[in-house]
XYZ file of C-alpha atoms in Angstrom:
710
model
C 0.000 0.000 0.000
C 2.778 2.400 0.963
C 4.648 1.633 -2.276
C 1.545 2.347 -4.365
C 0.999 5.614 -2.527
C 4.587 6.766 -3.157
C 4.271 5.798 -6.836
C 1.034 7.764 -7.126
C 2.598 10.768 -5.415
C 5.612 10.684 -7.755
C 3.367 10.562 -10.830
C 1.256 13.403 -9.470
C 4.318 15.594 -8.856
C 5.651 14.781 -12.323
C 2.349 15.862 -13.878
C 2.434 19.107 -11.895
C 5.966 19.837 -13.096
C 5.070 19.139 -16.736
C 1.920 21.230 -16.457
C 3.875 24.155 -15.025
C 6.397 23.877 -17.841
C 3.640 23.835 -20.447
C 2.295 27.129 -19.154
C 5.018 29.470 -20.414
C 4.592 32.907 -18.798
C 2.995 35.701 -20.799
C 5.495 38.023 -22.415
C 7.847 35.202 -23.465
C 8.916 35.040 -27.119
C 11.533 32.494 -28.239
C 12.613 32.730 -31.896
C 14.494 29.826 -33.432
C 16.355 31.705 -36.167
C 16.512 29.630 -39.317
C 14.131 27.063 -37.836
C 11.283 25.394 -39.704
C 8.722 24.418 -37.066
C 7.363 25.059 -33.586
C 8.670 22.922 -30.731
C 8.997 22.828 -26.949
C 12.478 22.306 -25.524
C 13.587 20.221 -22.546
C 12.994 22.988 -20.000
C 9.477 23.779 -21.245
C 10.133 26.841 -23.439
C 8.089 27.051 -26.621
C 10.106 27.999 -29.701
C 8.774 29.355 -32.969
C 10.668 29.690 -36.274
C 11.502 33.072 -37.778
C 10.196 31.995 -41.190
C 8.111 35.176 -41.457
C 11.360 37.107 -41.772
C 11.845 38.079 -45.417
C 15.588 38.771 -45.384
C 18.636 36.536 -45.134
C 19.185 32.830 -45.675
C 19.027 29.889 -43.296
C 21.718 27.329 -42.564
C 22.048 24.117 -40.571
C 25.042 23.467 -38.343
C 26.321 20.571 -36.260
C 28.317 21.165 -33.079
C 29.848 18.442 -30.876
C 27.966 18.036 -27.564
C 25.271 20.532 -28.654
C 21.922 18.812 -29.152
C 19.528 21.680 -28.410
C 17.357 22.083 -31.479
C 17.410 25.884 -31.464
C 21.189 25.808 -31.955
C 21.131 23.525 -34.983
C 19.968 26.320 -37.307
C 20.739 29.988 -37.849
C 19.921 32.854 -40.187
C 22.695 34.781 -41.933
C 22.731 37.988 -43.974
C 24.860 39.585 -46.706
C 27.940 41.517 -45.641
C 26.714 44.746 -47.238
C 25.982 48.306 -46.104
C 22.432 47.553 -44.999
C 20.979 46.544 -41.657
C 18.661 43.585 -41.092
C 16.133 43.931 -38.295
C 13.786 41.718 -36.309
C 10.664 43.483 -35.038
C 8.958 42.278 -31.851
C 5.747 43.431 -30.196
C 5.935 44.628 -26.583
C 3.809 46.460 -24.009
C 4.680 50.110 -23.552
C 6.000 51.135 -20.123
C 6.909 47.518 -19.311
C 10.385 46.184 -18.558
C 11.849 43.328 -20.563
C 14.996 41.306 -21.041
C 16.063 40.698 -24.647
C 18.616 37.953 -25.322
C 20.420 37.252 -28.599
C 22.732 34.271 -29.110
C 25.274 33.497 -31.827
C 26.741 30.044 -32.531
C 28.871 30.170 -35.697
C 29.478 26.484 -36.354
C 31.336 27.369 -39.586
C 27.972 27.597 -41.349
C 29.576 29.143 -44.458
C 32.381 26.546 -44.664
C 34.893 29.405 -44.816
C 36.255 29.331 -41.269
C 36.174 33.123 -41.354
C 35.129 34.223 -37.886
C 32.468 36.924 -38.293
C 32.586 40.335 -36.665
C 29.533 42.600 -36.841
C 27.303 44.911 -34.812
C 23.988 44.353 -33.093
C 21.789 47.336 -32.269
C 18.590 47.956 -30.361
C 16.741 50.360 -32.629
C 19.113 53.287 -33.157
C 21.274 52.336 -30.156
C 24.472 50.386 -30.737
C 24.214 47.434 -28.377
C 27.383 45.401 -28.890
C 29.969 44.243 -31.398
C 29.818 40.480 -31.880
C 33.299 38.996 -32.295
C 33.387 35.257 -32.969
C 36.634 33.648 -31.805
C 35.561 29.991 -31.639
C 33.231 28.207 -34.043
C 31.823 25.997 -31.272
C 31.258 28.624 -28.559
C 27.956 30.460 -28.148
C 28.146 34.230 -27.748
C 25.302 35.631 -25.610
C 24.130 39.236 -25.306
C 21.401 40.376 -22.885
C 19.784 43.767 -22.453
C 17.237 45.033 -19.917
C 14.984 47.852 -21.134
C 11.808 49.769 -20.452
C 9.621 49.637 -23.562
C 8.722 53.118 -24.831
C 6.811 52.010 -27.937
C 4.624 49.019 -28.848
C 7.397 47.475 -30.984
C 11.158 47.067 -30.767
C 13.736 46.346 -33.464
C 16.893 44.273 -33.081
C 19.232 44.855 -36.028
C 22.443 43.322 -37.400
C 24.816 45.406 -39.526
C 28.362 46.612 -40.251
C 30.087 43.289 -40.847
C 33.856 43.753 -41.020
C 34.655 40.049 -41.450
C 32.398 37.170 -42.457
C 28.619 37.496 -42.557
C 26.252 38.701 -39.829
C 24.159 35.870 -38.388
C 21.959 35.030 -35.411
C 20.989 31.753 -33.729
C 18.192 32.712 -31.311
C 16.326 35.802 -30.172
C 14.460 35.693 -26.840
C 12.156 38.236 -25.181
C 11.282 37.942 -21.459
C 8.839 40.204 -19.625
C 9.443 41.332 -16.027
C 6.784 42.085 -13.436
C 6.336 45.118 -11.232
C 9.381 47.168 -10.352
C 12.023 44.521 -11.103
C 15.104 46.329 -12.470
C 13.611 49.760 -12.020
C 16.221 52.543 -12.145
C 15.881 56.298 -12.050
C 17.811 56.425 -15.337
C 15.724 53.924 -17.319
C 14.385 56.570 -19.711
C 17.928 57.514 -20.742
C 19.810 54.212 -20.391
C 19.428 50.510 -21.084
C 21.095 47.935 -18.824
C 23.521 45.726 -20.742
C 24.079 42.534 -18.752
C 27.758 41.946 -18.008
C 27.713 39.319 -15.211
C 25.020 37.298 -13.420
C 26.629 34.701 -11.131
C 25.283 31.904 -8.956
C 27.835 31.323 -6.169
C 28.097 27.933 -4.510
C 26.494 26.137 -7.480
C 26.512 22.352 -7.312
C 27.459 21.985 -11.017
C 28.727 24.059 -13.918
C 25.237 24.253 -15.453
C 23.398 27.598 -15.349
C 20.146 28.213 -13.483
C 17.292 29.529 -15.647
C 13.611 28.824 -16.406
C 11.612 27.263 -14.811
C 13.689 27.831 -11.650
C 13.856 31.510 -12.584
C 10.332 32.583 -13.644
C 11.876 35.415 -15.730
C 14.308 33.028 -17.464
C 17.407 34.936 -16.466
C 20.557 32.852 -16.950
C 22.607 32.604 -13.749
C 26.055 31.299 -14.592
C 27.672 28.821 -12.223
C 30.765 29.892 -10.308
C 32.152 26.454 -11.196
C 32.265 27.321 -14.904
C 35.776 27.295 -16.279
C 36.607 30.070 -18.738
C 39.303 32.686 -19.165
C 39.433 35.531 -16.651
C 36.252 34.395 -14.913
C 36.277 34.287 -11.104
C 39.982 33.759 -10.641
C 42.246 34.632 -7.677
C 39.898 32.799 -5.312
C 40.888 33.146 -1.630
C 42.049 30.115 0.316
C 39.393 28.709 2.626
C 36.511 29.440 0.205
C 33.885 26.729 0.622
C 30.448 26.039 -0.865
C 27.368 25.691 1.344
C 23.719 24.999 0.544
C 20.316 24.433 2.127
C 17.080 22.734 1.077
C 15.083 25.329 3.000
C 12.880 27.752 1.030
C 14.144 31.332 0.775
C 11.927 34.401 0.892
C 12.861 36.153 -2.384
C 9.698 38.179 -3.003
C 11.371 41.554 -2.957
C 13.680 43.673 -5.104
C 14.990 41.860 -8.177
C 13.481 38.535 -7.049
C 16.430 36.175 -7.676
C 15.333 32.527 -7.941
C 15.214 30.373 -4.828
C 17.559 27.804 -6.339
C 20.257 30.451 -6.647
C 19.700 31.724 -3.112
C 19.875 28.193 -1.634
C 23.594 27.998 -2.424
C 26.488 30.238 -1.412
C 30.224 30.476 -0.849
C 31.708 31.173 2.590
C 35.139 32.572 3.414
C 36.090 30.258 6.265
C 39.403 32.080 6.724
C 37.850 35.508 6.923
C 37.603 36.709 3.348
C 36.243 36.060 -0.140
C 38.195 37.377 -3.137
C 37.514 37.182 -6.867
C 38.657 38.743 -10.126
C 36.756 38.753 -13.425
C 36.501 40.664 -16.696
C 33.363 42.749 -17.218
C 32.104 42.862 -20.819
C 31.430 46.403 -21.970
C 33.314 48.120 -19.177
C 34.937 50.427 -18.072
C 31.972 52.663 -17.482
C 29.048 53.391 -15.231
C 27.183 50.368 -14.025
C 24.474 48.865 -11.848
C 25.900 46.329 -9.356
C 24.025 44.327 -6.724
C 24.919 41.446 -4.403
C 22.390 38.924 -3.116
C 22.648 37.504 0.408
C 20.580 35.078 2.495
C 21.729 33.495 5.738
C 21.504 29.765 5.013
C 23.823 28.464 7.770
C 22.817 27.789 11.346
C 24.445 30.293 13.694
C 24.498 29.833 17.478
C 22.864 32.610 19.516
C 26.211 34.230 20.305
C 27.550 34.053 16.731
C 27.405 36.861 14.181
C 28.341 37.225 10.534
C 29.524 40.726 9.638
C 31.733 41.724 6.717
C 32.685 44.608 4.454
C 33.142 45.004 0.699
C 36.557 46.175 -0.469
C 37.010 47.599 -3.988
C 40.431 48.878 -5.081
C 40.494 52.661 -5.325
C 37.180 53.091 -3.478
C 37.981 53.438 0.251
C 34.593 54.938 1.064
C 32.860 51.632 0.261
C 34.857 49.814 2.945
C 33.057 51.778 5.656
C 29.790 49.972 4.869
C 29.279 46.651 6.696
C 26.804 43.811 6.081
C 25.010 41.761 8.743
C 22.857 39.447 6.640
C 20.445 38.155 9.255
C 19.971 41.589 10.745
C 19.652 43.425 7.439
C 17.311 40.796 5.960
C 15.235 40.756 9.151
C 15.477 37.029 9.548
C 17.085 33.835 8.447
C 16.406 32.467 4.934
C 15.413 35.955 3.774
C 16.803 37.951 0.840
C 19.014 40.967 1.406
C 20.286 42.732 -1.744
C 22.517 45.737 -1.119
C 24.007 47.342 -4.194
C 25.031 50.379 -6.147
C 22.498 51.691 -8.664
C 25.197 53.846 -10.270
C 28.877 53.013 -9.802
C 31.950 53.389 -11.989
C 33.677 50.040 -12.596
C 36.797 48.952 -14.531
C 37.036 46.256 -17.198
C 39.010 44.012 -14.833
C 37.124 43.944 -11.532
C 38.769 42.689 -8.337
C 36.562 42.594 -5.258
C 36.891 41.285 -1.737
C 34.539 40.634 1.184
C 36.357 40.779 4.549
C 34.867 39.888 7.938
C 34.845 42.551 10.641
C 36.800 42.143 13.858
C 33.644 41.461 15.866
C 32.347 38.751 13.497
C 32.414 35.063 14.430
C 31.856 33.787 10.873
C 33.475 34.702 7.579
C 31.654 36.485 4.725
C 28.947 34.714 2.684
C 27.840 35.415 -0.896
C 24.889 33.839 -2.729
C 24.774 35.704 -6.050
C 25.812 38.847 -7.882
C 24.632 40.898 -10.855
C 26.524 43.607 -12.728
C 24.998 45.549 -15.643
C 26.454 48.400 -17.662
C 24.499 51.555 -18.417
C 24.043 51.915 -22.170
C 22.903 55.368 -23.248
C 19.784 55.285 -25.421
C 20.162 56.882 -28.842
C 16.888 58.566 -29.724
C 17.644 58.126 -33.418
C 16.532 60.206 -36.364
C 14.401 63.266 -35.739
C 12.257 62.040 -38.637
C 11.733 58.528 -37.251
C 8.078 58.996 -36.301
C 7.255 60.688 -39.622
C 8.842 57.997 -41.765
C 7.215 55.274 -39.661
C 3.866 56.737 -40.681
C 4.920 56.707 -44.331
C 5.824 53.002 -44.452
C 2.437 52.137 -42.948
C 0.956 52.998 -46.356
C 2.885 50.067 -47.867
C 2.571 47.141 -45.421
C 3.211 44.382 -47.945
C 6.276 45.596 -49.862
C 9.853 44.611 -49.033
C 11.418 48.074 -49.014
C 9.024 49.238 -46.282
C 9.945 46.324 -43.977
C 13.613 47.104 -43.315
C 12.860 48.024 -39.703
C 14.762 49.877 -37.045
C 15.623 53.556 -37.205
C 15.633 54.995 -40.755
C 19.116 56.478 -40.261
C 20.978 54.658 -37.476
C 23.182 52.752 -37.175
C 23.020 52.679 -40.981
C 20.252 54.175 -43.163
C 17.574 52.258 -45.014
C 18.433 51.327 -48.594
C 16.185 54.061 -50.061
C 17.086 56.816 -47.608
C 20.034 59.139 -47.126
C 20.550 61.002 -43.853
C 22.589 63.878 -42.522
C 25.644 63.242 -40.367
C 24.244 64.958 -37.252
C 24.129 63.048 -33.920
C 20.346 63.029 -34.359
C 20.207 62.876 -38.142
C 17.505 64.065 -40.478
C 16.462 62.447 -43.747
C 17.873 64.423 -46.686
C 17.031 62.155 -49.627
C 14.189 59.804 -50.550
C 14.916 57.469 -53.491
C 11.764 55.586 -54.486
C 12.017 55.713 -58.272
C 10.440 52.721 -60.035
C 9.020 51.229 -56.822
C 5.478 50.703 -58.147
C 4.047 53.266 -55.750
C 0.301 53.777 -56.103
C -2.215 56.187 -54.634
C -1.488 59.761 -53.674
C 1.901 61.169 -52.751
C 2.184 60.451 -48.991
C 1.680 63.643 -47.017
C 4.321 62.495 -44.518
C 6.924 63.537 -47.086
C 5.862 67.173 -46.732
C 6.884 67.085 -43.057
C 10.514 66.095 -43.682
C 11.953 69.549 -43.078
C 15.534 68.459 -43.821
C 14.652 66.903 -47.205
C 16.939 67.990 -50.056
C 16.131 65.460 -52.804
C 12.857 63.682 -53.590
C 12.815 60.974 -56.257
C 9.362 59.494 -56.923
C 9.590 59.183 -60.727
C 8.406 56.219 -62.802
C 5.639 55.119 -60.439
C 1.833 55.017 -60.599
C 1.108 57.910 -58.275
C -2.181 59.760 -58.719
C -3.838 62.852 -57.308
C -2.390 66.316 -56.981
C 1.077 67.480 -55.979
C 0.954 68.358 -52.254
C 2.291 71.496 -50.588
C 6.046 71.092 -50.031
C 6.594 74.629 -48.753
C 7.580 73.241 -45.354
C 10.565 71.479 -46.946
C 12.564 74.676 -47.407
C 15.796 72.784 -48.178
C 14.365 70.960 -51.210
C 16.656 71.293 -54.215
C 15.625 68.406 -56.464
C 12.102 67.079 -57.131
C 11.497 64.208 -59.563
C 7.819 63.397 -60.101
C 7.937 62.587 -63.804
C 6.273 59.596 -65.447
C 3.412 59.168 -62.992
C -0.335 59.838 -63.284
C -0.496 63.033 -61.261
C -3.312 65.472 -61.987
C -4.430 68.947 -61.018
C -2.507 72.195 -61.248
C 1.089 72.871 -60.377
C 0.856 74.225 -56.811
C 1.948 77.814 -56.267
C 3.702 76.586 -53.107
C 6.572 75.424 -55.348
C 7.479 79.110 -55.652
C 8.143 79.139 -51.895
C 11.093 76.749 -52.194
C 14.091 79.103 -52.228
C 16.664 76.391 -52.983
C 14.813 74.562 -55.777
C 17.172 73.760 -58.676
C 15.511 70.830 -60.475
C 11.796 70.235 -61.014
C 10.708 67.356 -63.239
C 6.967 66.803 -63.692
C 6.819 65.720 -67.339
C 4.584 62.930 -68.593
C 1.783 63.240 -66.065
C -1.802 64.454 -66.420
C -1.320 67.917 -64.945
C -3.507 70.763 -66.140
C -3.864 74.513 -65.933
C -1.250 77.196 -66.330
C 2.424 76.906 -65.490
C 3.318 79.828 -63.209
C 5.509 82.193 -65.215
C 7.715 82.613 -62.144
C 8.721 78.968 -62.431
C 9.472 79.242 -66.137
C 11.571 82.377 -65.707
C 13.422 81.355 -62.525
C 17.174 81.487 -62.933
C 19.177 78.339 -62.172
C 16.053 76.129 -62.278
C 15.950 73.110 -64.572
C 12.209 72.705 -65.172
C 10.591 70.067 -67.395
C 6.807 69.931 -67.676
C 6.418 68.446 -71.174
C 4.024 65.594 -71.848
C 1.157 67.119 -69.827
C -1.529 67.634 -72.469
C -3.590 70.129 -70.495
C -0.704 72.084 -68.994
C 0.299 75.349 -70.683
C 2.280 78.445 -69.955
C 0.401 81.512 -68.729
C 1.012 83.497 -71.928
C -0.627 80.842 -74.184
C -4.125 81.142 -72.788
C -5.451 82.803 -75.963
C -7.383 80.902 -78.556
C -5.715 78.054 -80.375
C -6.630 79.867 -83.611
C -3.877 82.414 -82.951
C -1.440 79.585 -82.442
C -2.523 77.883 -85.661
C -2.312 81.121 -87.707
C 1.064 81.981 -86.226
C 2.377 78.502 -86.824
C 1.116 78.505 -90.434
C 2.775 81.855 -91.188
C 5.957 80.627 -89.548
C 5.906 77.486 -91.672
C 5.483 79.522 -94.913
C 8.340 81.833 -93.966
C 10.502 78.824 -93.117
C 9.720 77.271 -96.539
C 10.676 80.474 -98.422
C 13.896 80.765 -96.409
C 14.767 77.187 -97.275
C 14.294 77.797 -101.025
C 16.454 80.934 -100.930
C 19.162 79.120 -98.971
C 19.186 76.304 -101.504
C 19.611 78.731 -104.407
C 22.443 80.534 -102.669
C 24.188 77.281 -101.847
C 23.864 76.094 -105.456
C 25.353 79.370 -106.645
C 28.258 79.029 -104.192
C 29.029 75.531 -105.442
C 28.996 76.774 -109.036
C 31.558 79.472 -108.243
C 33.788 76.998 -106.490
C 33.634 74.589 -109.400
C 34.793 77.373 -111.734
C 38.178 77.367 -110.015
C 37.963 79.538 -106.938
C 40.522 78.423 -104.342
C 39.965 78.689 -100.600
C 42.738 80.184 -98.469
C 44.019 78.158 -95.489
C 41.517 78.287 -92.595
C 42.139 80.842 -89.887
C 41.388 80.299 -86.204
C 37.674 80.759 -85.691
C 38.366 83.115 -82.828
C 39.749 85.599 -85.351
C 36.931 85.020 -87.768
C 34.327 85.638 -85.098
C 36.049 88.681 -83.660
C 36.476 90.243 -87.105
C 32.792 91.100 -87.226
C 32.113 94.686 -86.292
C 28.928 93.588 -84.563
C 30.559 91.189 -82.095
C 33.609 92.975 -80.795
C 33.082 91.702 -77.222
C 30.908 88.600 -77.626
C 33.345 85.875 -78.723
C 32.832 82.124 -78.285
C 34.823 80.025 -75.802
C 37.599 78.081 -77.496
C 38.033 74.517 -76.207
C 41.283 72.645 -76.734
C 41.120 69.372 -78.637
C 42.554 67.615 -75.561
C 39.597 68.909 -73.483
C 37.150 67.568 -76.069
C 38.832 64.143 -76.163
C 38.819 63.938 -72.378
C 35.151 64.969 -72.093
C 33.982 62.467 -74.747
C 36.354 59.695 -73.627
C 37.959 59.598 -77.092
C 34.568 60.138 -78.807
C 33.176 56.970 -77.215
C 29.396 57.544 -77.253
C 27.692 58.558 -80.507
C 24.257 60.093 -79.956
C 23.326 61.464 -83.404
C 24.372 62.444 -86.923
C 23.336 64.706 -89.748
C 24.488 66.375 -92.933
C 26.957 68.467 -90.933
C 28.616 65.642 -89.052
C 28.440 63.272 -86.077
C 27.293 64.243 -82.547
C 28.942 62.691 -79.465
C 28.045 62.718 -75.777
C 30.524 64.282 -73.352
C 30.888 65.281 -69.707
C 33.189 68.049 -68.495
C 35.306 67.815 -65.346
C 32.789 69.994 -63.467
C 30.064 67.441 -64.269
C 28.345 69.494 -66.992
C 26.945 67.297 -69.787
C 27.672 68.420 -73.363
C 26.868 67.475 -76.962
C 29.889 67.625 -79.290
C 29.203 68.094 -83.046
C 32.193 67.218 -85.269
C 32.376 68.661 -88.807
C 33.003 65.897 -91.349
C 33.169 68.008 -94.512
C 36.264 70.040 -95.413
C 34.395 71.729 -98.238
C 34.043 75.440 -98.532
C 30.345 75.095 -97.743
C 31.002 73.138 -94.517
C 33.599 75.580 -93.254
C 31.358 78.510 -94.061
C 28.508 76.939 -92.074
C 30.907 76.357 -89.191
C 32.028 79.995 -89.210
C 28.464 81.285 -89.463
C 27.212 79.116 -86.598
C 30.052 80.135 -84.283
C 29.593 83.807 -85.182
C 25.838 83.838 -84.627
C 25.439 81.515 -81.663
C 28.210 83.181 -79.679
C 26.065 86.303 -79.363
C 22.474 85.020 -79.688
C 20.855 83.522 -76.563
C 17.244 82.456 -76.159
C 15.531 79.969 -73.853
C 14.055 78.153 -76.858
C 17.473 77.659 -78.475
C 19.942 75.018 -77.432
C 22.698 76.808 -75.514
C 25.953 77.148 -77.477
C 28.982 76.613 -75.207
C 31.981 76.976 -77.560
C 34.050 75.531 -80.378
C 37.333 73.830 -81.219
C 39.404 74.047 -84.400
C 42.521 71.938 -83.996
C 44.069 68.805 -85.456
C 42.316 69.542 -88.762
C 38.898 69.236 -87.082
C 36.098 71.774 -86.636
C 33.955 71.086 -83.566
C 30.913 72.795 -81.997
C 29.995 72.280 -78.325
C 26.383 72.578 -77.101
C 24.540 71.818 -73.883
C 23.278 68.232 -73.768
C 19.482 67.832 -74.008
C 18.869 64.716 -71.939
C 15.239 64.219 -73.041
C 16.201 63.509 -76.657
C 15.487 65.285 -79.909
C 12.183 66.540 -81.280
C 12.500 64.002 -84.083
C 12.702 61.161 -81.554
C 9.542 62.396 -79.841
C 7.706 62.711 -83.190
C 8.869 59.586 -85.025
C 11.395 57.705 -82.902
C 11.226 55.119 -80.108
C 10.037 57.691 -77.560
C 6.623 57.735 -79.297
C 5.958 54.287 -77.795
C 6.064 55.752 -74.276
C 3.857 58.775 -74.849
C 3.041 60.556 -78.135
C 2.864 64.335 -78.405
C -0.608 65.823 -78.711
C -1.401 68.330 -81.472
C -1.618 71.131 -78.939
C 1.871 70.285 -77.684
C 3.162 70.140 -81.271
C 1.744 73.594 -82.002
C 3.309 74.976 -78.842
C 6.669 73.520 -79.914
C 6.295 75.114 -83.364
C 5.468 78.474 -81.795
C 8.432 78.273 -79.405
C 10.742 77.279 -82.280
C 9.523 80.272 -84.298
C 10.278 82.566 -81.339
C 13.767 81.087 -81.119
């Protein structure tokens, strides 16, 4: 009967343990990076794969003596200039622990130990340096959530590829880890030690309901708890410990301790992330039986801090009883990278010092990130299903999103948006009008509709590209309020109304509004009949001029054929200056070496005609040019060259291509014009550009009128 009862009791207790493990606390998230399925591990934690993550690739690894499923896979990312972020949901104004682990396992078969950064939002958290393929690197951070989501990002790989094995989120209750500085600083975990442990295994969930990892003091690793004093012994108790106060360390940790039987406890260890300001607490509970006349009093000794030595600890008295938690500490203390500490008993103490556990965290200043973070977060909400809007983290820090450029200020602003050819639909997001630091806006070649919003708040805007969309309505007068505007491209939309004359006549503004059928300049509001009559008269005059030119040319050829010889050509500069009408307006003379350099040895041919071949060029200052090379050495060709240089050097009109200069060296005659990047009129009338959008008859008449004015 007794045997059956004990068997029943054992089964009942086992069921209770399994049931408690199945009920994972709320606020726990365990991501198996690179995993494929949900599972529950040996300690009762439920893991889910990160297969909803759209970036990176997964890999399987095999490590000797590592059989935990979550460490058999990982996710890795390209070693580029982007960042790759996980986004997790949290409760605002709640404290959490976030843990990231990294087990390399030579997943890339390169044996190149990776080095990269991990950040919490805009705040640089740590640099991950892998020094052993089979050792797991762990990083933990304690934070107060300010927003309903957090982002953990990997970036800035200097060797190998960034990767991650697991990502774990653990929610705290009440005031656990409250600090007065929590709105300005995170707590980066440097050491959490269980003294007196009975093995080298850590204590964590379910023994710790918050799943903190308490490392054993028996663990053997470099510069970890060395210089141990002689007479240090481990003690333990099966008695329950009252831990329901302060940081609530787990009972299993508080049931073990080390005692300095010869009067002191000494240790030395390296603190990750230090030197710096930190949060350091010790955990004590009297777990030994003391006789009525025995006391246990001791002091903490830190090198270079004599004032700390004045403070003494009497565990049973301070904790107000035996088997009760007492956790003295320093909420803000400056600590070195190599920490040596010592507990020494006082002269009136019968027993040596006792230590159950210790925690040391480093203050990590929170970077508030881009001043435009909230604005741009609202913008990406318009596009929840597209990849470019899912990059996560801060738009600027630690590295900017792929379609964003930011200023170099400590709290940067967005200065450029590059969303050309991103299949954007709907109206232009109004969030863009609130980016007061914006300098360049590229939204061309999309499917945007609606009107152009008011950008007058973006006073730094220099470049606006809205061409090749489906925008409608009038050009807003607010564009005139942009004092720095230098480029405005709105061609090939469905805009209507009048183009403000102030935009057309603004100096230093490159403005293209062609391809908008119902858009016209303010001075063309008269009837189309006037345009038609004017264009017809212009065409007749042009025809007569052509006939006269032909007759004169024919006559010139006849004279030449009768034996007239042409004298050796003179420098065009002299020919141009010889005219009484142009004594001060001479053309700029380019050297042939300048022309060769600009055209890269006449590499790119962009057109040809009866005069010669036209090449594309780019000057050292970045100015694009069109270079026309004379192919005929006839009298007629040289006369045309001289006439064009003479006339164009002194005639300027906005409807004429700007003449920049000439060159007459190496037996070649060359004219240099500004480059018209939208192609020729012929290409728009008959060439391949007609497939994109043909010119309406109204636009053709306007072109004819403008040509006649030129």
